[in-house]
Tab-separated table of C-alpha atoms and ligand atoms in Angstrom:
chain	number	residue	atom	x	y	z
P	1	MET	CA	-30.392	-48.259	-12.782
P	2	SER	CA	-31.678	-45.575	-11.111
P	3	GLU	CA	-33.623	-43.326	-12.868
P	4	PRO	CA	-31.322	-40.320	-11.700
P	5	ILE	CA	-28.418	-41.329	-13.256
P	6	LEU	CA	-30.039	-41.801	-16.784
P	7	ASP	CA	-31.326	-38.400	-16.603
P	8	ARG	CA	-28.709	-36.725	-18.185
P	9	PRO	CA	-28.694	-32.888	-17.230
P	10	ARG	CA	-28.798	-30.545	-20.222
P	11	PRO	CA	-26.307	-27.957	-20.550
P	12	VAL	CA	-27.104	-24.717	-18.836
P	13	ALA	CA	-25.349	-22.586	-21.392
P	14	ALA	CA	-28.938	-21.015	-22.981
P	15	ARG	CA	-29.783	-19.425	-19.746
P	16	ARG	CA	-26.013	-18.141	-19.659
P	17	ASP	CA	-26.254	-16.342	-22.262
P	18	ALA	CA	-29.058	-14.942	-21.496
P	19	ALA	CA	-27.606	-13.436	-18.383
P	20	LEU	CA	-25.751	-11.448	-20.341
P	21	PRO	CA	-24.779	-10.939	-23.942
P	22	GLU	CA	-21.872	-12.132	-25.590
P	23	PRO	CA	-18.544	-9.986	-25.432
P	24	GLN	CA	-18.278	-9.633	-29.321
P	25	ALA	CA	-22.317	-8.314	-29.635
P	26	GLN	CA	-22.855	-4.553	-29.748
P	27	ASP	CA	-22.679	-3.625	-26.223
P	28	PRO	CA	-25.743	-2.154	-25.698
P	29	ASP	CA	-24.149	0.720	-22.919
P	30	LEU	CA	-21.572	2.339	-25.249
P	31	GLU	CA	-23.674	5.169	-26.439
P	32	LEU	CA	-24.376	5.519	-22.771
P	33	VAL	CA	-20.713	5.878	-22.368
P	34	ASP	CA	-19.773	7.919	-24.476
P	35	ARG	CA	-22.089	10.652	-23.640
P	36	TRP	CA	-20.725	10.669	-20.483
P	37	ARG	CA	-17.116	10.958	-21.304
P	38	ASP	CA	-18.067	13.829	-23.308
P	39	GLY	CA	-19.342	15.344	-20.086
P	40	ASP	CA	-23.131	14.228	-19.844
P	41	GLU	CA	-23.330	12.935	-15.928
P	42	SER	CA	-27.285	12.441	-16.855
P	43	ALA	CA	-25.334	9.449	-18.939
P	44	PHE	CA	-23.432	8.237	-16.085
P	45	ALA	CA	-27.066	8.448	-13.845
P	46	SER	CA	-28.488	6.349	-16.369
P	47	LEU	CA	-25.844	3.856	-16.889
P	48	VAL	CA	-26.002	3.394	-12.442
P	49	ARG	CA	-30.200	2.510	-13.329
P	50	ARG	CA	-29.234	0.376	-15.966
P	51	HIS	CA	-26.416	-1.465	-13.717
P	52	HIS	CA	-27.919	-0.874	-9.955
P	53	GLY	CA	-30.330	-3.715	-9.401
P	54	ARG	CA	-28.193	-6.583	-10.771
P	55	THR	CA	-24.860	-5.013	-9.146
P	56	PHE	CA	-27.031	-5.066	-6.602
P	57	GLY	CA	-27.996	-8.708	-6.398
P	58	LEU	CA	-24.221	-9.734	-7.037
P	59	LEU	CA	-22.901	-7.439	-3.576
P	60	VAL	CA	-25.679	-9.260	-1.799
P	61	ARG	CA	-24.892	-13.012	-2.540
P	62	MET	CA	-20.918	-12.059	-2.670
P	63	LEU	CA	-21.431	-10.387	1.160
P	64	GLY	CA	-24.252	-12.193	2.363
P	65	SER	CA	-26.192	-8.562	3.748
P	66	ARG	CA	-28.218	-6.414	2.155
P	67	GLU	CA	-26.479	-3.527	4.543
P	68	GLU	CA	-23.060	-4.595	3.266
P	69	ALA	CA	-24.288	-4.535	-0.125
P	70	GLU	CA	-25.212	-1.126	-0.377
P	71	ASP	CA	-22.227	0.124	1.104
P	72	ALA	CA	-20.439	-1.859	-1.371
P	73	LEU	CA	-22.737	-0.711	-4.275
P	74	GLN	CA	-21.705	2.717	-3.398
P	75	GLU	CA	-17.883	2.045	-3.571
P	76	THR	CA	-18.257	0.655	-6.706
P	77	PHE	CA	-20.471	3.546	-8.312
P	78	LEU	CA	-18.024	6.018	-6.829
P	79	ASN	CA	-14.911	3.923	-8.246
P	80	LEU	CA	-17.235	3.451	-11.889
P	81	HIS	CA	-17.634	7.368	-11.523
P	82	ARG	CA	-13.919	7.962	-10.689
P	83	HIS	CA	-12.060	5.122	-13.227
P	84	GLY	CA	-14.812	4.648	-15.894
P	85	HIS	CA	-13.527	6.573	-17.666
P	86	ARG	CA	-10.997	4.558	-18.347
P	87	PHE	CA	-12.879	1.943	-19.237
P	88	ARG	CA	-11.233	0.078	-22.440
P	89	ARG	CA	-13.559	-1.273	-25.226
P	90	GLU	CA	-11.769	-5.075	-24.954
P	91	ALA	CA	-14.705	-6.057	-22.214
P	92	ARG	CA	-18.153	-4.789	-22.026
P	93	PHE	CA	-19.064	-2.031	-19.903
P	94	GLY	CA	-21.126	-4.152	-18.269
P	95	THR	CA	-18.270	-6.814	-17.029
P	96	PHE	CA	-16.343	-4.004	-16.024
P	97	VAL	CA	-19.376	-3.535	-13.738
P	98	TYR	CA	-18.988	-6.829	-12.002
P	99	ARG	CA	-15.290	-6.306	-11.921
P	100	VAL	CA	-15.508	-3.447	-10.212
P	101	ALA	CA	-18.330	-4.428	-7.615
P	102	MET	CA	-16.158	-7.796	-7.217
P	103	ASN	CA	-13.315	-6.131	-5.889
P	104	ALA	CA	-15.191	-3.948	-3.947
P	105	ALA	CA	-17.079	-6.715	-2.424
P	106	LEU	CA	-13.995	-9.113	-1.862
P	107	ASN	CA	-11.767	-5.987	-0.337
P	108	ARG	CA	-14.434	-4.947	2.365
P	109	ARG	CA	-14.074	-5.620	5.675
P	110	ARG	CA	-10.584	-7.071	5.091
P	111	SER	CA	-8.509	-6.942	8.559
P	112	LEU	CA	-9.185	-10.220	10.615
P	113	GLY	CA	-11.362	-8.837	13.665
P	114	ARG	CA	-13.505	-6.617	11.369
P	115	ARG	CA	-13.906	-9.615	9.246
P	116	ARG	CA	-14.769	-11.633	12.184
P	117	ALA	CA	-17.185	-8.735	13.866
P	118	GLN	CA	-19.218	-8.769	10.367
P	119	LEU	CA	-19.511	-12.133	10.099
P	120	GLU	CA	-20.981	-12.521	13.662
P	121	ARG	CA	-23.131	-9.504	12.776
P	122	LEU	CA	-24.627	-11.256	10.270
P	123	ALA	CA	-24.898	-14.524	11.585
P	124	SER	CA	-27.379	-13.515	14.454
P	125	ARG	CA	-28.939	-10.866	11.762
P	126	GLN	CA	-29.775	-13.835	10.095
P	127	ALA	CA	-30.578	-16.263	12.934
P	128	ALA	CA	-33.297	-13.041	13.570
P	129	GLY	CA	-34.252	-13.690	9.688
P	130	ASP	CA	-33.475	-10.012	8.718
P	131	ASP	CA	-31.329	-10.765	6.052
P	132	LEU	CA	-32.813	-12.815	2.896
P	133	PRO	CA	-36.097	-12.639	1.897
P	134	GLN	CA	-38.942	-14.300	3.096
P	135	SER	CA	-40.759	-17.057	1.654
P	136	PRO	CA	-43.999	-15.868	-0.263
P	137	ARG	CA	-45.392	-19.146	1.516
P	138	GLY	CA	-47.152	-19.461	4.863
P	139	PRO	CA	-44.926	-18.611	7.907
P	140	GLU	CA	-44.294	-21.873	9.275
P	141	ALA	CA	-42.651	-22.974	5.848
P	142	GLY	CA	-41.517	-19.709	5.418
P	143	VAL	CA	-39.075	-19.458	8.700
P	144	VAL	CA	-37.901	-23.451	7.839
P	145	GLN	CA	-37.209	-22.120	4.113
P	146	GLY	CA	-35.507	-19.014	5.272
P	147	GLU	CA	-33.549	-20.448	7.902
P	148	LEU	CA	-32.174	-22.845	5.426
P	149	ARG	CA	-31.395	-20.013	2.754
P	150	ALA	CA	-29.798	-18.035	5.524
P	151	ARG	CA	-27.432	-21.320	6.197
P	152	VAL	CA	-26.338	-21.413	2.555
P	153	GLN	CA	-25.695	-18.067	2.510
P	154	ARG	CA	-23.546	-18.199	5.491
P	155	GLU	CA	-21.953	-21.240	3.894
P	156	ILE	CA	-20.687	-19.427	0.770
P	157	GLN	CA	-19.368	-16.493	2.915
P	158	ALA	CA	-17.702	-18.768	4.759
P	159	LEU	CA	-15.863	-19.865	1.145
P	160	SER	CA	-12.560	-18.617	0.778
P	161	PRO	CA	-12.651	-15.627	-1.467
P	162	ASN	CA	-10.507	-17.284	-4.451
P	163	LEU	CA	-13.430	-19.494	-4.520
P	164	ARG	CA	-16.798	-17.677	-3.563
P	165	GLY	CA	-15.798	-15.100	-6.754
P	166	PRO	CA	-15.911	-17.882	-9.334
P	167	LEU	CA	-19.045	-19.858	-7.677
P	168	VAL	CA	-21.363	-17.133	-7.291
P	169	LEU	CA	-20.683	-15.709	-10.588
P	170	TYR	CA	-21.191	-19.008	-12.250
P	171	ASP	CA	-24.006	-21.010	-10.083
P	172	LEU	CA	-25.723	-17.792	-9.090
P	173	GLU	CA	-25.148	-15.191	-11.282
P	174	GLY	CA	-25.668	-17.838	-14.371
P	175	LEU	CA	-22.680	-16.257	-16.360
P	176	PRO	CA	-20.270	-18.371	-18.724
P	177	TYR	CA	-16.741	-19.254	-18.122
P	178	GLY	CA	-15.456	-16.731	-20.634
P	179	GLU	CA	-17.530	-13.939	-19.332
P	180	ILE	CA	-16.407	-14.632	-15.350
P	181	ALA	CA	-12.750	-15.034	-16.855
P	182	ARG	CA	-13.272	-11.020	-18.232
P	183	VAL	CA	-14.890	-10.413	-14.624
P	184	LEU	CA	-12.033	-11.679	-12.605
P	185	GLU	CA	-9.077	-11.417	-15.191
P	186	LEU	CA	-8.189	-14.697	-14.632
P	187	PRO	CA	-7.541	-17.791	-17.478
P	188	GLU	CA	-10.813	-19.406	-17.716
P	189	GLY	CA	-9.001	-22.890	-17.011
P	190	THR	CA	-8.335	-21.004	-14.036
P	191	VAL	CA	-11.642	-20.297	-13.152
P	192	LYS	CA	-12.838	-23.492	-14.167
P	193	SER	CA	-11.144	-25.293	-11.738
P	194	ARG	CA	-11.965	-22.519	-9.070
P	195	ILE	CA	-15.854	-23.363	-9.553
P	196	HIS	CA	-15.455	-26.992	-9.328
P	197	ARG	CA	-12.809	-26.613	-6.171
P	198	ALA	CA	-16.117	-24.217	-4.520
P	199	ARG	CA	-18.687	-26.599	-5.453
P	200	ARG	CA	-16.742	-29.189	-3.666
P	201	ALA	CA	-16.003	-27.584	-0.769
P	202	LEU	CA	-19.801	-25.992	-0.293
P	203	ARG	CA	-20.943	-28.915	-1.022
P	204	GLU	CA	-18.698	-30.324	2.192
P	205	ARG	CA	-19.617	-27.795	4.399
P	206	LEU	CA	-23.578	-28.323	3.233
P	207	ILE	CA	-23.121	-32.344	3.631
P	208	ASP	CA	-25.468	-32.773	6.390
P	209	LEU	CA	-27.972	-30.825	3.948
P	210	VAL	CA	-27.149	-33.025	1.048
P	211	SER	CA	-26.209	-36.375	1.804
P	212	GLU	CA	-29.231	-39.038	1.422
P	213	SER	CA	-29.277	-42.074	3.717
P	214	ASP	CA	-27.231	-45.165	2.936
P	215	ASP	CA	-29.620	-47.286	1.112
P	216	GLU	CA	-31.207	-44.533	-1.025
P	217	SER	CA	-27.591	-43.645	-2.767
P	218	GLU	CA	-27.298	-47.699	-3.489
P	219	GLY	CA	-29.435	-46.624	-6.135
P	220	ALA	CA	-33.070	-47.077	-4.782
P	221	GLY	CA	-33.496	-43.357	-6.711
P	222	GLN	CA	-36.028	-41.083	-5.541
K	1	MET	CA	-5.862	-48.491	-15.874
K	2	SER	CA	-6.763	-49.659	-12.526
K	3	LEU	CA	-10.298	-48.955	-11.760
K	4	ARG	CA	-9.444	-46.462	-8.972
K	5	LEU	CA	-7.483	-44.235	-11.172
K	6	GLY	CA	-10.808	-44.408	-13.492
K	7	HIS	CA	-12.371	-43.124	-10.602
K	8	ARG	CA	-10.440	-40.389	-9.904
K	9	ARG	CA	-10.388	-39.735	-13.757
K	10	PHE	CA	-14.504	-39.429	-13.653
K	11	ARG	CA	-14.984	-38.272	-10.131
K	12	ASP	CA	-13.038	-35.076	-11.330
K	13	GLN	CA	-16.263	-34.965	-14.408
K	14	LEU	CA	-18.984	-35.172	-11.666
K	15	SER	CA	-19.122	-31.055	-12.347
K	16	ASP	CA	-19.213	-30.682	-16.377
K	17	TYR	CA	-21.502	-33.974	-16.047
K	18	ALA	CA	-24.134	-31.874	-13.586
K	19	ASP	CA	-23.806	-29.068	-15.767
K	20	GLY	CA	-24.725	-30.873	-19.002
K	21	GLN	CA	-21.038	-29.798	-20.093
K	22	LEU	CA	-19.420	-33.467	-21.361
K	23	SER	CA	-19.781	-34.419	-25.055
K	24	PRO	CA	-22.225	-36.942	-25.385
K	25	ARG	CA	-19.202	-39.327	-26.043
K	26	LEU	CA	-18.026	-38.271	-22.604
K	27	ALA	CA	-21.390	-38.269	-21.279
K	28	THR	CA	-22.022	-41.854	-21.787
K	29	ARG	CA	-18.355	-43.155	-20.641
K	30	PHE	CA	-19.309	-40.863	-17.272
K	31	GLU	CA	-22.497	-42.886	-16.675
K	32	ARG	CA	-21.218	-45.935	-17.610
K	33	HIS	CA	-18.612	-45.579	-14.492
K	34	LEU	CA	-21.315	-43.953	-12.433
K	35	ALA	CA	-23.426	-47.262	-13.349
K	36	SER	CA	-20.665	-49.290	-11.395
K	37	CYS	CA	-19.362	-46.782	-8.876
K	38	ALA	CA	-21.620	-46.020	-5.848
K	39	ASP	CA	-18.971	-43.182	-4.681
K	40	CYS	CA	-19.177	-41.401	-7.818
K	41	ARG	CA	-23.355	-41.675	-7.852
K	42	LYS	CA	-23.362	-40.366	-3.873
K	43	GLU	CA	-21.314	-37.497	-4.475
K	44	LEU	CA	-23.288	-36.877	-7.622
K	45	GLY	CA	-26.556	-37.097	-5.917
K	46	GLU	CA	-24.779	-34.926	-3.166
K	47	LEU	CA	-23.905	-32.046	-5.774
K	48	ARG	CA	-27.277	-31.634	-7.955
K	49	ARG	CA	-28.799	-31.366	-4.371
K	50	MET	CA	-26.156	-28.570	-3.157
K	51	LEU	CA	-26.790	-26.969	-6.588
K	52	GLU	CA	-30.579	-27.193	-5.907
K	53	LEU	CA	-29.882	-25.231	-2.315
K	54	LEU	CA	-28.028	-22.491	-4.554
K	55	HIS	CA	-30.333	-22.217	-7.130
K	56	ASP	CA	-33.084	-21.612	-4.507
K	57	LEU	CA	-31.897	-18.787	-3.353
K	58	PRO	CA	-33.863	-16.241	-4.512
K	59	ALA	CA	-31.911	-12.853	-6.438
K	60	ALA	CA	-31.551	-9.865	-4.465
K	61	GLU	CA	-33.702	-6.978	-5.532
K	62	PRO	CA	-32.780	-3.103	-4.143
K	63	GLY	CA	-35.418	-2.004	-1.494
K	64	PRO	CA	-37.638	0.888	-3.489
K	65	GLY	CA	-36.235	4.178	-4.212
K	66	SER	CA	-32.408	2.888	-3.216
K	67	VAL	CA	-30.965	3.534	-6.628
K	68	ASP	CA	-32.342	7.183	-6.586
K	69	ALA	CA	-30.679	7.867	-3.072
K	70	LEU	CA	-27.986	6.514	-4.157
K	71	LEU	CA	-27.707	9.044	-6.988
K	72	ARG	CA	-28.982	11.980	-4.952
K	73	ARG	CA	-26.099	11.414	-2.375
K	74	MET	CA	-23.303	11.506	-5.381
K	75	ALA	CA	-24.822	14.291	-7.061
K	76	GLU	CA	-24.612	16.170	-3.832
K	77	THR	CA	-21.394	15.425	-3.419
K	78	GLU	CA	-20.690	16.811	-6.993
K	79	ALA	CA	-21.428	20.006	-6.528
K	80	ARG	CA	-19.055	20.922	-3.709
K	81	PRO	CA	-16.051	22.904	-4.348
K	82	ARG	CA	-13.039	20.666	-5.186
K	83	ARG	CA	-10.286	22.527	-4.406
K	84	TRP	CA	-6.655	21.607	-4.833
K	85	LEU	CA	-7.763	18.214	-6.385
K	86	SER	CA	-8.619	20.099	-9.348
K	87	ALA	CA	-4.668	20.398	-9.943
K	88	TRP	CA	-5.263	17.005	-11.206
K	89	GLY	CA	-6.388	18.573	-14.354
K	90	ALA	CA	-8.641	15.472	-15.671
K	91	PRO	CA	-12.190	17.199	-15.384
K	92	VAL	CA	-13.609	13.490	-14.904
K	93	ALA	CA	-11.103	12.352	-12.167
K	94	ALA	CA	-11.470	15.629	-10.085
K	95	ALA	CA	-15.328	15.723	-10.013
K	96	ALA	CA	-15.374	11.847	-9.126
K	97	ALA	CA	-12.927	12.180	-6.460
K	98	GLY	CA	-14.851	15.424	-5.380
K	99	LEU	CA	-17.544	12.524	-5.350
K	100	ALA	CA	-15.927	9.610	-3.539
K	101	ALA	CA	-14.989	12.084	-0.680
K	102	LEU	CA	-18.413	12.707	0.727
K	103	LEU	CA	-19.167	8.960	2.290
K	104	LEU	CA	-15.304	8.355	2.493
K	105	VAL	CA	-15.605	10.426	5.524
K	106	GLN	CA	-16.293	8.182	7.919
K	107	ASP	CA	-14.743	5.849	6.493
K	108	VAL	CA	-10.852	7.473	6.841
K	109	SER	CA	-11.742	7.536	10.503
K	110	VAL	CA	-12.547	4.106	11.317
K	111	SER	CA	-9.967	2.814	8.907
K	112	ILE	CA	-7.070	5.022	10.531
K	113	GLY	CA	-8.664	4.295	13.648
K	114	LEU	CA	-9.485	7.660	14.737
K	115	PRO	CA	-11.405	8.375	17.983
K	116	GLY	CA	-14.889	9.648	17.366
K	117	SER	CA	-16.472	10.097	13.984
K	118	ALA	CA	-17.981	13.514	13.721
K	119	VAL	CA	-16.314	15.320	10.911
K	120	ARG	CA	-16.376	19.150	10.377
K	121	PRO	CA	-17.197	20.134	6.627
K	122	GLU	CA	-13.757	20.931	6.183
K	123	ALA	CA	-12.115	17.367	7.058
K	124	ARG	CA	-13.591	16.258	4.013
K	125	SER	CA	-10.148	16.623	2.200
K	126	ALA	CA	-8.920	13.563	4.656
K	127	SER	CA	-11.250	11.535	3.012
K	128	LEU	CA	-9.748	11.775	-0.212
K	129	VAL	CA	-6.871	10.189	1.183
K	130	ALA	CA	-9.691	7.091	1.256
K	131	ALA	CA	-10.492	8.042	-2.191
K	132	GLU	CA	-7.213	7.855	-3.340
K	133	ALA	CA	-6.784	4.521	-1.666
K	134	ARG	CA	-9.757	3.185	-2.782
K	135	ALA	CA	-8.802	4.241	-6.642
K	136	LEU	CA	-5.927	1.187	-6.021
K	137	PRO	CA	-8.329	-2.200	-7.435
K	138	ARG	CA	-7.948	-4.270	-4.837
K	139	ARG	CA	-7.659	-7.550	-5.377
K	140	PRO	CA	-8.412	-11.034	-3.032
K	141	ALA	CA	-4.929	-12.249	-2.801
K	142	PRO	CA	-2.382	-13.270	-0.025
K	143	PRO	CA	-0.646	-9.840	0.734
K	144	ALA	CA	2.757	-9.909	-0.737
K	145	PRO	CA	1.215	-10.846	-4.374
K	146	SER	CA	-1.028	-8.117	-3.897
K	147	THR	CA	0.924	-5.464	-2.900
K	148	ALA	CA	2.847	-5.881	-6.341
K	149	ALA	CA	-0.129	-6.256	-8.174
K	150	MET	CA	-1.926	-3.333	-6.990
K	151	LEU	CA	1.265	-0.896	-7.413
K	152	GLY	CA	1.657	-2.420	-10.731
K	153	ARG	CA	-1.629	-1.396	-11.487
K	154	ARG	CA	-1.677	1.860	-10.501
K	155	ALA	CA	-0.650	3.559	-13.087
K	156	GLU	CA	-3.228	2.206	-15.272
K	157	PHE	CA	-6.058	3.412	-12.996
K	158	ALA	CA	-4.801	6.122	-11.162
K	159	PRO	CA	-4.950	9.686	-12.520
K	160	ALA	CA	-1.649	11.254	-13.504
K	161	THR	CA	-0.305	13.418	-11.291
K	162	PRO	CA	2.500	16.228	-11.291
K	163	GLY	CA	5.880	15.848	-10.222
K	164	ALA	CA	7.801	12.621	-9.417
K	165	PRO	CA	6.029	10.478	-6.375
K	166	SER	CA	8.408	9.621	-3.662
K	167	GLY	CA	5.834	6.549	-3.127
K	168	ALA	CA	7.581	5.216	-6.812
K	169	SER	CA	11.060	4.144	-6.064
K	170	SER	CA	11.962	0.646	-4.969
K	171	SER	CA	12.452	1.843	-1.575
K	172	GLY	CA	8.985	3.479	-0.933
K	173	ARG	CA	7.422	0.399	-2.693
K	174	SER	CA	9.430	-2.230	-0.493
K	175	ALA	CA	8.276	0.158	2.959
K	176	LEU	CA	4.752	-0.087	1.489
K	177	ALA	CA	4.834	-3.497	1.055
K	178	ALA	CA	6.320	-4.304	4.142
K	179	CYS	CA	3.697	-2.142	6.141
K	180	ILE	CA	0.748	-4.006	4.268
K	181	GLY	CA	2.227	-7.378	5.711
K	182	SER	CA	1.272	-6.227	8.968
K	183	ARG	CA	-1.284	-4.033	8.506
K	184	ASP	CA	-4.647	-2.823	7.125
K	185	THR	CA	-3.762	-2.594	3.255
K	186	ARG	CA	-6.088	0.285	3.109
K	187	ASP	CA	-4.164	2.398	5.724
K	188	CYS	CA	-0.789	1.777	4.526
K	189	ILE	CA	-2.014	2.873	1.246
K	190	ARG	CA	-3.286	5.971	2.777
K	191	TYR	CA	0.065	6.720	4.353
K	192	HIS	CA	1.508	6.174	1.334
K	193	TRP	CA	-0.192	8.621	-0.342
K	194	MET	CA	0.306	11.156	2.272
K	195	LEU	CA	4.032	10.537	2.393
K	196	ASP	CA	3.471	11.066	-1.429
K	197	LEU	CA	2.166	14.155	-1.228
K	198	ALA	CA	4.395	15.330	1.519
K	199	GLY	CA	6.788	15.329	-0.837
K	200	ARG	CA	5.752	17.418	-3.376
K	201	ASP	CA	3.249	19.690	-1.845
K	202	VAL	CA	3.615	20.733	1.776
K	203	PRO	CA	0.145	22.560	1.991
K	204	ALA	CA	-1.892	20.079	0.698
K	205	PHE	CA	-0.430	17.605	3.055
K	206	LEU	CA	-0.846	19.736	5.925
K	207	GLU	CA	-4.289	20.332	5.167
K	208	VAL	CA	-4.802	16.292	5.236
K	209	PHE	CA	-2.953	16.302	7.880
K	210	GLU	CA	-5.081	18.924	10.175
K	211	SER	CA	-8.456	17.992	8.998
K	212	LEU	CA	-8.051	14.668	10.843
K	213	PRO	CA	-9.091	15.458	15.005
K	214	GLU	CA	-6.430	16.752	17.017
K	215	ALA	CA	-6.071	13.839	19.041
K	216	ALA	CA	-5.614	11.571	16.261
K	217	ARG	CA	-2.938	13.220	14.617
K	218	PRO	CA	0.041	12.032	16.834
K	219	ARG	CA	-0.743	8.715	16.380
K	220	LEU	CA	-1.139	9.308	12.367
K	221	ALA	CA	1.988	11.148	12.422
K	222	GLY	CA	4.269	8.220	14.190
K	223	ASP	CA	2.772	6.094	11.442
K	224	LEU	CA	3.886	7.943	8.877
K	225	ALA	CA	7.158	8.584	10.078
K	226	ASP	CA	7.587	4.551	10.518
K	227	LEU	CA	6.634	4.275	6.765
K	228	ALA	CA	9.076	6.876	6.093
K	229	ARG	CA	12.211	5.661	7.594
K	230	GLY	CA	11.300	2.263	6.102
K	231	SER	CA	11.200	3.871	2.897
K	232	GLY	CA	14.764	5.757	3.631
K	233	SER	CA	12.862	9.115	2.658
K	234	ALA	CA	12.357	10.647	6.549
K	235	THR	CA	15.216	12.946	6.326
K	236	ALA	CA	13.987	14.011	2.654
K	237	ILE	CA	10.557	14.578	3.827
K	238	ALA	CA	12.106	16.580	7.064
K	239	ASP	CA	14.029	19.154	5.038
K	240	HIS	CA	11.126	19.825	2.643
K	241	LEU	CA	8.461	20.557	5.522
K	242	ARG	CA	11.130	22.875	6.917
K	243	ALA	CA	11.987	24.302	3.982
K	244	SER	CA	7.599	25.168	3.386
K	245	ARG	CA	8.242	28.010	6.283
K	246	ASP	CA	5.216	26.776	6.960
K	247	PRO	CA	5.262	27.333	11.202
K	248	ARG	CA	2.479	24.186	10.999
K	249	ALA	CA	4.933	21.946	9.474
K	250	ALA	CA	7.700	22.454	11.936
K	251	THR	CA	6.835	19.425	14.532
K	252	LEU	CA	5.926	17.511	11.764
K	253	ALA	CA	9.424	18.072	10.224
K	254	ALA	CA	10.895	17.395	13.670
K	255	ARG	CA	9.236	13.769	13.961
K	256	PHE	CA	10.712	13.138	10.586
K	257	ALA	CA	13.838	13.963	11.521
K	258	ALA	CA	14.214	12.044	14.399
K	259	VAL	CA	13.090	8.617	12.872
K	260	GLY	CA	15.343	9.515	10.048
K	261	ARG	CA	18.515	9.796	12.246
K	262	ARG	CA	17.318	6.662	13.526
M	1	LIG	ZN1	-16.035	-43.304	-9.455
């Protein structure tokens, strides 16, 4: 029996839980939210500072470009500023931020023409290596790795929005199913099956990069 | 159970197995299947390599100063006068609407398809159309269900508006749904919102309308009239515009009246 098969995966729950505290735990943002609701705008600024980086990261993964992410980030915090006072405590504020950000991401450039133009711009920028962080390694390896990452990011973009959101939140942001269900306002079972479908779809899109030659797949190991 | 059926069941567990989410008992069974199934081994290998590629994507960090720039933009807008929006009463909503206005100016000219992007400061309120449209949570669903979802959720999120919004009628909703079926969703919501405004606050409506570049107004008027006809409110809006006795409203009133007669 080949070695990878017996290398049973370990649960990744610990990593996931570390990404965001459990909802039943005290929401670390509540104090700021309360101050903001009492009219303290500086508390809102603190909330923006606290969630800015993480939300930006999510938006880059969702939209595939820093430029798009900056726009969506602004939209996110404007919408939050506008509707945040209606935030109910059934979820943590951080979850609410993600929900607003996902809505901003999924509704950007919705119409077909603009979407197509965006994809074209994205592809050309990524081909030029503008959009994705370069590797700290030597220039040559960096170019190859940059191209690989750009390809992966492009294929993520090509997933349908229904699948892209759950995949990004689970596999890239490391959120647990329950948290994703709250962000997307979907049943947990739906989230799970969408993640599986998304992975399958992405695997097919990246098949040239992930498939092994025949002899290897017959159990020769690595 | 046939071998093939078993394979299908195990294949559905691949993702969970790769995540270490199967119970020890199920994982043992899965591994037993894996030992005898080349297809599942192949797929598991592909899945793992794909996950490696995903996990290899570095987290994107915002540029230095990015949060400060964002806060500055928000603060600048915050300082602007709130004008008639303060009629909404809720100070947070009004402040935020003012906030939202600034950057949406350019967006409205893009989305409504206005020529040129130079916008005078007075045009700020036009952007509130966009702000209002953005106020609605938008979801990645196909047109029909998303319409229902947006309309259903509007009450939950949108600030309370005085007066009965004309758009709340069921015919208004179906006209909006039809519009969304054939046009950009955000445009439709903007039109819908403007019609709503025309039905209850003519001066505010005119302010928004006239804040748009002159060249863009006829097309916008045409779109608004079409949508009003669809919801059966064209004649009522024409009457309302005329009743305001505002000379600026006369042309628009005639336009609504014309489609109302069709
Ligand atoms: Zn199998």
